[in-house]
């Protein structure tokens, strides 16, 4: 179980994941490098992950953020499932999403616990600044 940290003693740790059958990972690989350039520690789980695998890795790696990427249309089901599983763990891990996600799906995803959705072309610095402002102790 992840608990809130009173003081930060390490870099922000972010886990990036591609869920389901989505086989497009060029964008998430760019994010891996960009977040590292922003001073974050990044774990990329690779393609075709299940929500259960993502949550297990996030807990084991003691990450501050889970970043979910979707280009295949499964975002409502997959992102929501990750949020539910993390909530069952009493986790305070920040969940963000990105990729090709229709505007009309964003309110639903936020209601399910996804803190923010970033579309294609969002500057990495903007995402990193959002993460920093939403991870306690930064």
Short mmCIF file of N, CA and C in Angstrom, two decimals:
data_model
loop_
_atom_site.label_atom_id
_atom_site.label_comp_id
_atom_site.label_asym_id
_atom_site.label_seq_id
_atom_site.Cartn_x
_atom_site.Cartn_y
_atom_site.Cartn_z
N UNK A 1 0.84 -1.18 0.00
CA UNK A 1 0.00 0.00 0.00
C UNK A 1 0.88 1.24 0.00
N UNK A 2 0.56 2.17 -0.86
CA UNK A 2 1.32 3.40 -0.98
C UNK A 2 0.73 4.44 -0.03
N UNK A 3 1.58 5.06 0.74
CA UNK A 3 1.13 6.10 1.65
C UNK A 3 1.73 7.42 1.24
N UNK A 4 1.10 8.50 1.67
CA UNK A 4 1.62 9.83 1.34
C UNK A 4 2.95 10.04 2.04
N UNK A 5 3.87 10.66 1.33
CA UNK A 5 5.18 10.94 1.89
C UNK A 5 5.19 12.34 2.49
N UNK A 6 5.73 12.47 3.70
CA UNK A 6 5.81 13.79 4.33
C UNK A 6 6.85 14.66 3.63
N UNK A 7 7.95 14.08 3.26
CA UNK A 7 8.99 14.83 2.55
C UNK A 7 9.52 13.96 1.43
N UNK A 8 9.90 14.59 0.36
CA UNK A 8 10.41 13.88 -0.81
C UNK A 8 11.92 13.71 -0.66
N UNK A 9 12.37 12.47 -0.77
CA UNK A 9 13.79 12.16 -0.66
C UNK A 9 14.34 11.59 -1.95
N UNK A 10 13.50 11.49 -2.97
CA UNK A 10 13.93 10.90 -4.23
C UNK A 10 13.20 11.58 -5.38
N UNK A 11 13.66 11.27 -6.58
CA UNK A 11 13.01 11.81 -7.77
C UNK A 11 11.61 11.23 -7.92
N UNK A 12 10.76 11.97 -8.63
CA UNK A 12 9.43 11.46 -8.94
C UNK A 12 9.60 10.20 -9.78
N UNK A 13 8.85 9.17 -9.41
CA UNK A 13 8.87 7.90 -10.15
C UNK A 13 7.55 7.77 -10.90
N UNK A 14 7.66 7.54 -12.21
CA UNK A 14 6.48 7.41 -13.05
C UNK A 14 6.53 6.10 -13.80
N UNK A 15 5.41 5.41 -13.82
CA UNK A 15 5.28 4.17 -14.58
C UNK A 15 4.41 4.49 -15.79
N UNK A 16 4.90 4.18 -16.98
CA UNK A 16 4.15 4.38 -18.21
C UNK A 16 3.73 3.02 -18.75
N UNK A 17 2.49 2.94 -19.23
CA UNK A 17 1.97 1.64 -19.67
C UNK A 17 1.09 1.79 -20.90
N UNK A 18 1.14 0.77 -21.74
CA UNK A 18 0.25 0.61 -22.89
C UNK A 18 -0.65 -0.58 -22.59
N UNK A 19 -1.94 -0.34 -22.55
CA UNK A 19 -2.89 -1.37 -22.15
C UNK A 19 -3.54 -2.05 -23.34
N UNK A 20 -3.92 -3.29 -23.16
CA UNK A 20 -4.68 -4.02 -24.16
C UNK A 20 -3.88 -4.32 -25.42
N UNK A 21 -4.57 -4.30 -26.54
CA UNK A 21 -3.96 -4.69 -27.81
C UNK A 21 -3.31 -3.53 -28.54
N UNK A 22 -3.25 -2.38 -27.91
CA UNK A 22 -2.64 -1.20 -28.53
C UNK A 22 -1.16 -1.47 -28.78
N UNK A 23 -0.77 -1.50 -30.04
CA UNK A 23 0.61 -1.82 -30.39
C UNK A 23 1.42 -0.61 -30.85
N UNK A 24 0.88 0.58 -30.65
CA UNK A 24 1.56 1.80 -31.08
C UNK A 24 2.29 2.42 -29.89
N UNK A 25 3.62 2.35 -29.90
CA UNK A 25 4.35 2.82 -28.72
C UNK A 25 5.39 3.90 -29.00
N UNK A 26 5.41 4.47 -30.18
CA UNK A 26 6.39 5.52 -30.47
C UNK A 26 6.21 6.71 -29.52
N UNK A 27 4.97 7.15 -29.34
CA UNK A 27 4.71 8.30 -28.48
C UNK A 27 5.11 8.07 -27.04
N UNK A 28 4.79 6.91 -26.51
CA UNK A 28 5.13 6.64 -25.11
C UNK A 28 6.65 6.53 -24.94
N UNK A 29 7.35 6.06 -25.95
CA UNK A 29 8.81 6.01 -25.87
C UNK A 29 9.41 7.42 -25.87
N UNK A 30 8.78 8.33 -26.59
CA UNK A 30 9.21 9.74 -26.54
C UNK A 30 8.99 10.30 -25.13
N UNK A 31 7.85 9.94 -24.52
CA UNK A 31 7.58 10.39 -23.15
C UNK A 31 8.61 9.84 -22.16
N UNK A 32 9.00 8.60 -22.33
CA UNK A 32 10.02 8.01 -21.44
C UNK A 32 11.26 8.89 -21.43
N UNK A 33 11.75 9.22 -22.61
CA UNK A 33 12.96 10.04 -22.70
C UNK A 33 12.71 11.45 -22.20
N UNK A 34 11.55 12.01 -22.52
CA UNK A 34 11.24 13.37 -22.10
C UNK A 34 11.13 13.50 -20.59
N UNK A 35 10.46 12.55 -19.94
CA UNK A 35 10.34 12.60 -18.49
C UNK A 35 11.70 12.40 -17.82
N UNK A 36 12.54 11.57 -18.40
CA UNK A 36 13.89 11.42 -17.86
C UNK A 36 14.66 12.72 -17.97
N UNK A 37 14.50 13.40 -19.11
CA UNK A 37 15.14 14.71 -19.27
C UNK A 37 14.61 15.72 -18.26
N UNK A 38 13.38 15.53 -17.82
CA UNK A 38 12.76 16.41 -16.82
C UNK A 38 13.16 16.01 -15.39
N UNK A 39 14.03 15.02 -15.26
CA UNK A 39 14.53 14.62 -13.95
C UNK A 39 13.72 13.56 -13.23
N UNK A 40 12.81 12.92 -13.93
CA UNK A 40 12.00 11.88 -13.32
C UNK A 40 12.58 10.50 -13.58
N UNK A 41 12.29 9.60 -12.71
CA UNK A 41 12.67 8.21 -12.90
C UNK A 41 11.49 7.51 -13.58
N UNK A 42 11.75 6.84 -14.71
CA UNK A 42 10.67 6.30 -15.52
C UNK A 42 10.80 4.78 -15.66
N UNK A 43 9.67 4.12 -15.46
CA UNK A 43 9.57 2.68 -15.69
C UNK A 43 8.55 2.51 -16.82
N UNK A 44 8.94 1.86 -17.91
CA UNK A 44 8.01 1.60 -19.01
C UNK A 44 7.74 0.10 -19.04
N UNK A 45 6.47 -0.27 -18.91
CA UNK A 45 6.11 -1.68 -18.82
C UNK A 45 6.03 -2.38 -20.17
N UNK A 46 6.01 -1.61 -21.25
CA UNK A 46 5.93 -2.22 -22.57
C UNK A 46 4.50 -2.35 -23.06
N UNK A 47 4.37 -3.02 -24.19
CA UNK A 47 3.08 -3.18 -24.87
C UNK A 47 2.22 -4.28 -24.26
N UNK A 48 0.93 -4.17 -24.53
CA UNK A 48 -0.06 -5.22 -24.27
C UNK A 48 -0.16 -5.64 -22.80
N UNK A 49 -0.19 -4.66 -21.93
CA UNK A 49 -0.31 -4.92 -20.50
C UNK A 49 -1.78 -5.01 -20.10
N UNK A 50 -2.05 -5.76 -19.07
CA UNK A 50 -3.39 -5.79 -18.48
C UNK A 50 -3.43 -4.77 -17.34
N UNK A 51 -4.62 -4.31 -16.97
CA UNK A 51 -4.71 -3.41 -15.82
C UNK A 51 -4.10 -4.03 -14.56
N UNK A 52 -4.30 -5.31 -14.37
CA UNK A 52 -3.75 -5.99 -13.19
C UNK A 52 -2.22 -5.95 -13.19
N UNK A 53 -1.61 -6.16 -14.35
CA UNK A 53 -0.15 -6.11 -14.45
C UNK A 53 0.37 -4.70 -14.17
N UNK A 54 -0.34 -3.71 -14.67
CA UNK A 54 0.08 -2.33 -14.46
C UNK A 54 0.02 -1.97 -12.98
N UNK A 55 -1.07 -2.32 -12.33
CA UNK A 55 -1.23 -2.01 -10.91
C UNK A 55 -0.19 -2.76 -10.08
N UNK A 56 0.02 -4.02 -10.39
CA UNK A 56 1.03 -4.80 -9.66
C UNK A 56 2.41 -4.14 -9.79
N UNK A 57 2.77 -3.75 -10.99
CA UNK A 57 4.07 -3.10 -11.21
C UNK A 57 4.14 -1.75 -10.49
N UNK A 58 3.06 -0.99 -10.53
CA UNK A 58 3.05 0.32 -9.87
C UNK A 58 3.27 0.19 -8.36
N UNK A 59 2.62 -0.77 -7.76
CA UNK A 59 2.77 -1.00 -6.32
C UNK A 59 4.18 -1.51 -6.01
N UNK A 60 4.65 -2.49 -6.77
CA UNK A 60 5.99 -3.05 -6.53
C UNK A 60 7.08 -2.01 -6.71
N UNK A 61 6.93 -1.15 -7.70
CA UNK A 61 7.95 -0.14 -8.00
C UNK A 61 7.80 1.12 -7.15
N UNK A 62 6.76 1.18 -6.34
CA UNK A 62 6.52 2.33 -5.45
C UNK A 62 6.54 3.65 -6.22
N UNK A 63 5.74 3.69 -7.30
CA UNK A 63 5.73 4.88 -8.14
C UNK A 63 4.80 5.95 -7.57
N UNK A 64 5.04 7.17 -8.01
CA UNK A 64 4.20 8.30 -7.63
C UNK A 64 3.09 8.53 -8.65
N UNK A 65 3.36 8.13 -9.90
CA UNK A 65 2.46 8.41 -11.01
C UNK A 65 2.34 7.18 -11.91
N UNK A 66 1.12 6.93 -12.39
CA UNK A 66 0.90 5.96 -13.45
C UNK A 66 0.40 6.74 -14.65
N UNK A 67 1.12 6.64 -15.77
CA UNK A 67 0.72 7.27 -17.01
C UNK A 67 0.26 6.20 -17.98
N UNK A 68 -1.00 6.30 -18.40
CA UNK A 68 -1.60 5.32 -19.29
C UNK A 68 -1.75 5.92 -20.68
N UNK A 69 -1.39 5.15 -21.70
CA UNK A 69 -1.46 5.63 -23.07
C UNK A 69 -2.39 4.73 -23.88
N UNK A 70 -3.24 5.38 -24.69
CA UNK A 70 -4.14 4.61 -25.52
C UNK A 70 -4.31 5.27 -26.88
N UNK A 71 -4.15 4.46 -27.90
CA UNK A 71 -4.40 4.91 -29.26
C UNK A 71 -5.42 4.02 -29.95
N UNK A 72 -5.95 3.03 -29.23
CA UNK A 72 -6.78 2.02 -29.87
C UNK A 72 -8.25 2.06 -29.46
N UNK A 73 -8.65 3.00 -28.63
CA UNK A 73 -10.05 3.11 -28.26
C UNK A 73 -10.48 2.36 -27.03
N UNK A 74 -9.60 1.68 -26.34
CA UNK A 74 -9.98 0.94 -25.14
C UNK A 74 -9.83 1.73 -23.85
N UNK A 75 -9.60 3.01 -23.96
CA UNK A 75 -9.26 3.83 -22.80
C UNK A 75 -10.33 3.84 -21.71
N UNK A 76 -11.61 3.92 -22.05
CA UNK A 76 -12.64 3.98 -21.00
C UNK A 76 -12.60 2.75 -20.10
N UNK A 77 -12.52 1.58 -20.70
CA UNK A 77 -12.49 0.35 -19.91
C UNK A 77 -11.16 0.16 -19.18
N UNK A 78 -10.06 0.28 -19.92
CA UNK A 78 -8.75 -0.01 -19.33
C UNK A 78 -8.35 1.02 -18.27
N UNK A 79 -8.48 2.30 -18.58
CA UNK A 79 -8.08 3.33 -17.62
C UNK A 79 -8.92 3.22 -16.35
N UNK A 80 -10.23 3.02 -16.53
CA UNK A 80 -11.12 2.90 -15.37
C UNK A 80 -10.76 1.70 -14.50
N UNK A 81 -10.42 0.60 -15.14
CA UNK A 81 -10.05 -0.61 -14.39
C UNK A 81 -8.79 -0.38 -13.57
N UNK A 82 -7.80 0.31 -14.14
CA UNK A 82 -6.59 0.63 -13.38
C UNK A 82 -6.94 1.48 -12.16
N UNK A 83 -7.80 2.48 -12.35
CA UNK A 83 -8.19 3.34 -11.24
C UNK A 83 -8.90 2.55 -10.14
N UNK A 84 -9.78 1.65 -10.52
CA UNK A 84 -10.49 0.82 -9.54
C UNK A 84 -9.51 -0.06 -8.77
N UNK A 85 -8.62 -0.70 -9.48
CA UNK A 85 -7.65 -1.59 -8.82
C UNK A 85 -6.72 -0.83 -7.88
N UNK A 86 -6.29 0.35 -8.27
CA UNK A 86 -5.44 1.15 -7.38
C UNK A 86 -6.23 1.61 -6.16
N UNK A 87 -7.49 1.99 -6.34
CA UNK A 87 -8.32 2.39 -5.21
C UNK A 87 -8.51 1.23 -4.24
N UNK A 88 -8.63 0.02 -4.75
CA UNK A 88 -8.77 -1.15 -3.89
C UNK A 88 -7.52 -1.38 -3.05
N UNK A 89 -6.39 -0.86 -3.51
CA UNK A 89 -5.13 -0.97 -2.78
C UNK A 89 -4.93 0.22 -1.83
N UNK A 90 -5.94 1.11 -1.74
CA UNK A 90 -5.83 2.35 -0.95
C UNK A 90 -4.63 3.17 -1.38
N UNK A 91 -4.41 3.21 -2.66
CA UNK A 91 -3.25 3.89 -3.22
C UNK A 91 -3.54 5.36 -3.48
N UNK A 92 -2.53 6.19 -3.29
CA UNK A 92 -2.65 7.61 -3.64
C UNK A 92 -1.82 7.94 -4.88
N UNK A 93 -1.55 6.94 -5.69
CA UNK A 93 -0.79 7.15 -6.92
C UNK A 93 -1.61 8.01 -7.88
N UNK A 94 -0.99 9.05 -8.41
CA UNK A 94 -1.60 9.92 -9.39
C UNK A 94 -1.73 9.17 -10.71
N UNK A 95 -2.92 9.20 -11.31
CA UNK A 95 -3.16 8.53 -12.58
C UNK A 95 -3.43 9.58 -13.65
N UNK A 96 -2.65 9.53 -14.73
CA UNK A 96 -2.88 10.41 -15.87
C UNK A 96 -2.98 9.56 -17.12
N UNK A 97 -3.58 10.12 -18.15
CA UNK A 97 -3.73 9.38 -19.39
C UNK A 97 -3.40 10.25 -20.58
N UNK A 98 -3.19 9.58 -21.69
CA UNK A 98 -2.90 10.31 -22.91
C UNK A 98 -3.12 9.45 -24.12
N UNK A 99 -3.01 10.10 -25.26
CA UNK A 99 -3.19 9.41 -26.52
C UNK A 99 -4.35 10.02 -27.28
N UNK A 100 -4.91 9.22 -28.17
CA UNK A 100 -6.04 9.68 -28.98
C UNK A 100 -7.32 9.34 -28.22
N UNK A 101 -7.81 10.31 -27.48
CA UNK A 101 -8.97 10.13 -26.63
C UNK A 101 -9.99 11.22 -26.98
N UNK A 102 -11.18 10.83 -27.40
CA UNK A 102 -12.19 11.82 -27.76
C UNK A 102 -12.53 12.74 -26.58
N UNK A 103 -12.74 14.02 -26.88
CA UNK A 103 -13.08 15.01 -25.85
C UNK A 103 -14.27 14.56 -25.01
N UNK A 104 -15.25 13.92 -25.64
CA UNK A 104 -16.46 13.54 -24.90
C UNK A 104 -16.19 12.42 -23.88
N UNK A 105 -15.06 11.74 -23.98
CA UNK A 105 -14.73 10.69 -23.00
C UNK A 105 -13.98 11.24 -21.79
N UNK A 106 -13.44 12.43 -21.88
CA UNK A 106 -12.60 12.96 -20.81
C UNK A 106 -13.37 13.15 -19.49
N UNK A 107 -14.58 13.72 -19.49
CA UNK A 107 -15.29 13.83 -18.20
C UNK A 107 -15.53 12.47 -17.53
N UNK A 108 -15.86 11.47 -18.32
CA UNK A 108 -16.06 10.12 -17.77
C UNK A 108 -14.78 9.61 -17.11
N UNK A 109 -13.66 9.77 -17.81
CA UNK A 109 -12.39 9.29 -17.26
C UNK A 109 -12.00 10.04 -15.99
N UNK A 110 -12.23 11.33 -15.96
CA UNK A 110 -11.92 12.10 -14.75
C UNK A 110 -12.81 11.66 -13.59
N UNK A 111 -14.08 11.39 -13.88
CA UNK A 111 -14.99 10.90 -12.84
C UNK A 111 -14.51 9.56 -12.28
N UNK A 112 -13.87 8.76 -13.11
CA UNK A 112 -13.37 7.45 -12.69
C UNK A 112 -12.04 7.52 -11.96
N UNK A 113 -11.41 8.71 -11.90
CA UNK A 113 -10.18 8.84 -11.13
C UNK A 113 -8.93 9.18 -11.92
N UNK A 114 -9.08 9.41 -13.21
CA UNK A 114 -7.93 9.82 -14.01
C UNK A 114 -7.81 11.34 -13.84
N UNK A 115 -6.72 11.79 -13.28
CA UNK A 115 -6.59 13.20 -12.90
C UNK A 115 -6.52 14.13 -14.10
N UNK A 116 -5.88 13.70 -15.19
CA UNK A 116 -5.76 14.54 -16.38
C UNK A 116 -5.55 13.67 -17.60
N UNK A 117 -5.98 14.21 -18.75
CA UNK A 117 -5.78 13.56 -20.04
C UNK A 117 -4.99 14.53 -20.92
N UNK A 118 -3.93 14.04 -21.53
CA UNK A 118 -3.09 14.85 -22.41
C UNK A 118 -3.14 14.28 -23.81
N UNK A 119 -3.51 15.12 -24.76
CA UNK A 119 -3.64 14.67 -26.13
C UNK A 119 -2.33 14.74 -26.89
N UNK A 120 -2.36 14.25 -28.13
CA UNK A 120 -1.17 14.29 -28.98
C UNK A 120 -0.67 15.73 -29.14
N UNK A 121 0.63 15.88 -29.09
CA UNK A 121 1.23 17.19 -29.27
C UNK A 121 1.39 18.01 -28.00
N UNK A 122 0.90 17.50 -26.87
CA UNK A 122 1.09 18.23 -25.61
C UNK A 122 2.58 18.26 -25.29
N UNK A 123 3.13 19.44 -25.04
CA UNK A 123 4.56 19.50 -24.68
C UNK A 123 4.86 18.68 -23.42
N UNK A 124 5.95 17.95 -23.47
CA UNK A 124 6.33 17.12 -22.32
C UNK A 124 6.52 17.97 -21.08
N UNK A 125 7.07 19.16 -21.23
CA UNK A 125 7.26 20.04 -20.09
C UNK A 125 5.93 20.36 -19.41
N UNK A 126 4.86 20.55 -20.19
CA UNK A 126 3.55 20.83 -19.61
C UNK A 126 3.05 19.64 -18.77
N UNK A 127 3.26 18.45 -19.28
CA UNK A 127 2.85 17.25 -18.53
C UNK A 127 3.70 17.11 -17.27
N UNK A 128 5.01 17.30 -17.40
CA UNK A 128 5.91 17.20 -16.25
C UNK A 128 5.57 18.25 -15.19
N UNK A 129 5.24 19.46 -15.62
CA UNK A 129 4.85 20.50 -14.66
C UNK A 129 3.55 20.12 -13.95
N UNK A 130 2.60 19.54 -14.67
CA UNK A 130 1.36 19.07 -14.06
C UNK A 130 1.67 18.00 -13.01
N UNK A 131 2.52 17.06 -13.36
CA UNK A 131 2.89 15.99 -12.43
C UNK A 131 3.52 16.59 -11.18
N UNK A 132 4.48 17.48 -11.36
CA UNK A 132 5.16 18.09 -10.21
C UNK A 132 4.16 18.81 -9.30
N UNK A 133 3.20 19.48 -9.90
CA UNK A 133 2.24 20.24 -9.08
C UNK A 133 1.21 19.34 -8.41
N UNK A 134 1.13 18.08 -8.80
CA UNK A 134 0.13 17.17 -8.24
C UNK A 134 0.71 16.01 -7.44
N UNK A 135 2.02 15.92 -7.36
CA UNK A 135 2.64 14.89 -6.52
C UNK A 135 3.11 15.57 -5.24
N UNK A 136 2.59 15.09 -4.13
CA UNK A 136 2.88 15.70 -2.84
C UNK A 136 4.39 15.70 -2.55
N UNK A 137 4.85 16.82 -2.04
CA UNK A 137 6.25 16.93 -1.64
C UNK A 137 7.19 17.44 -2.71
N UNK A 138 6.66 17.81 -3.87
CA UNK A 138 7.53 18.31 -4.95
C UNK A 138 7.61 19.82 -4.90
#
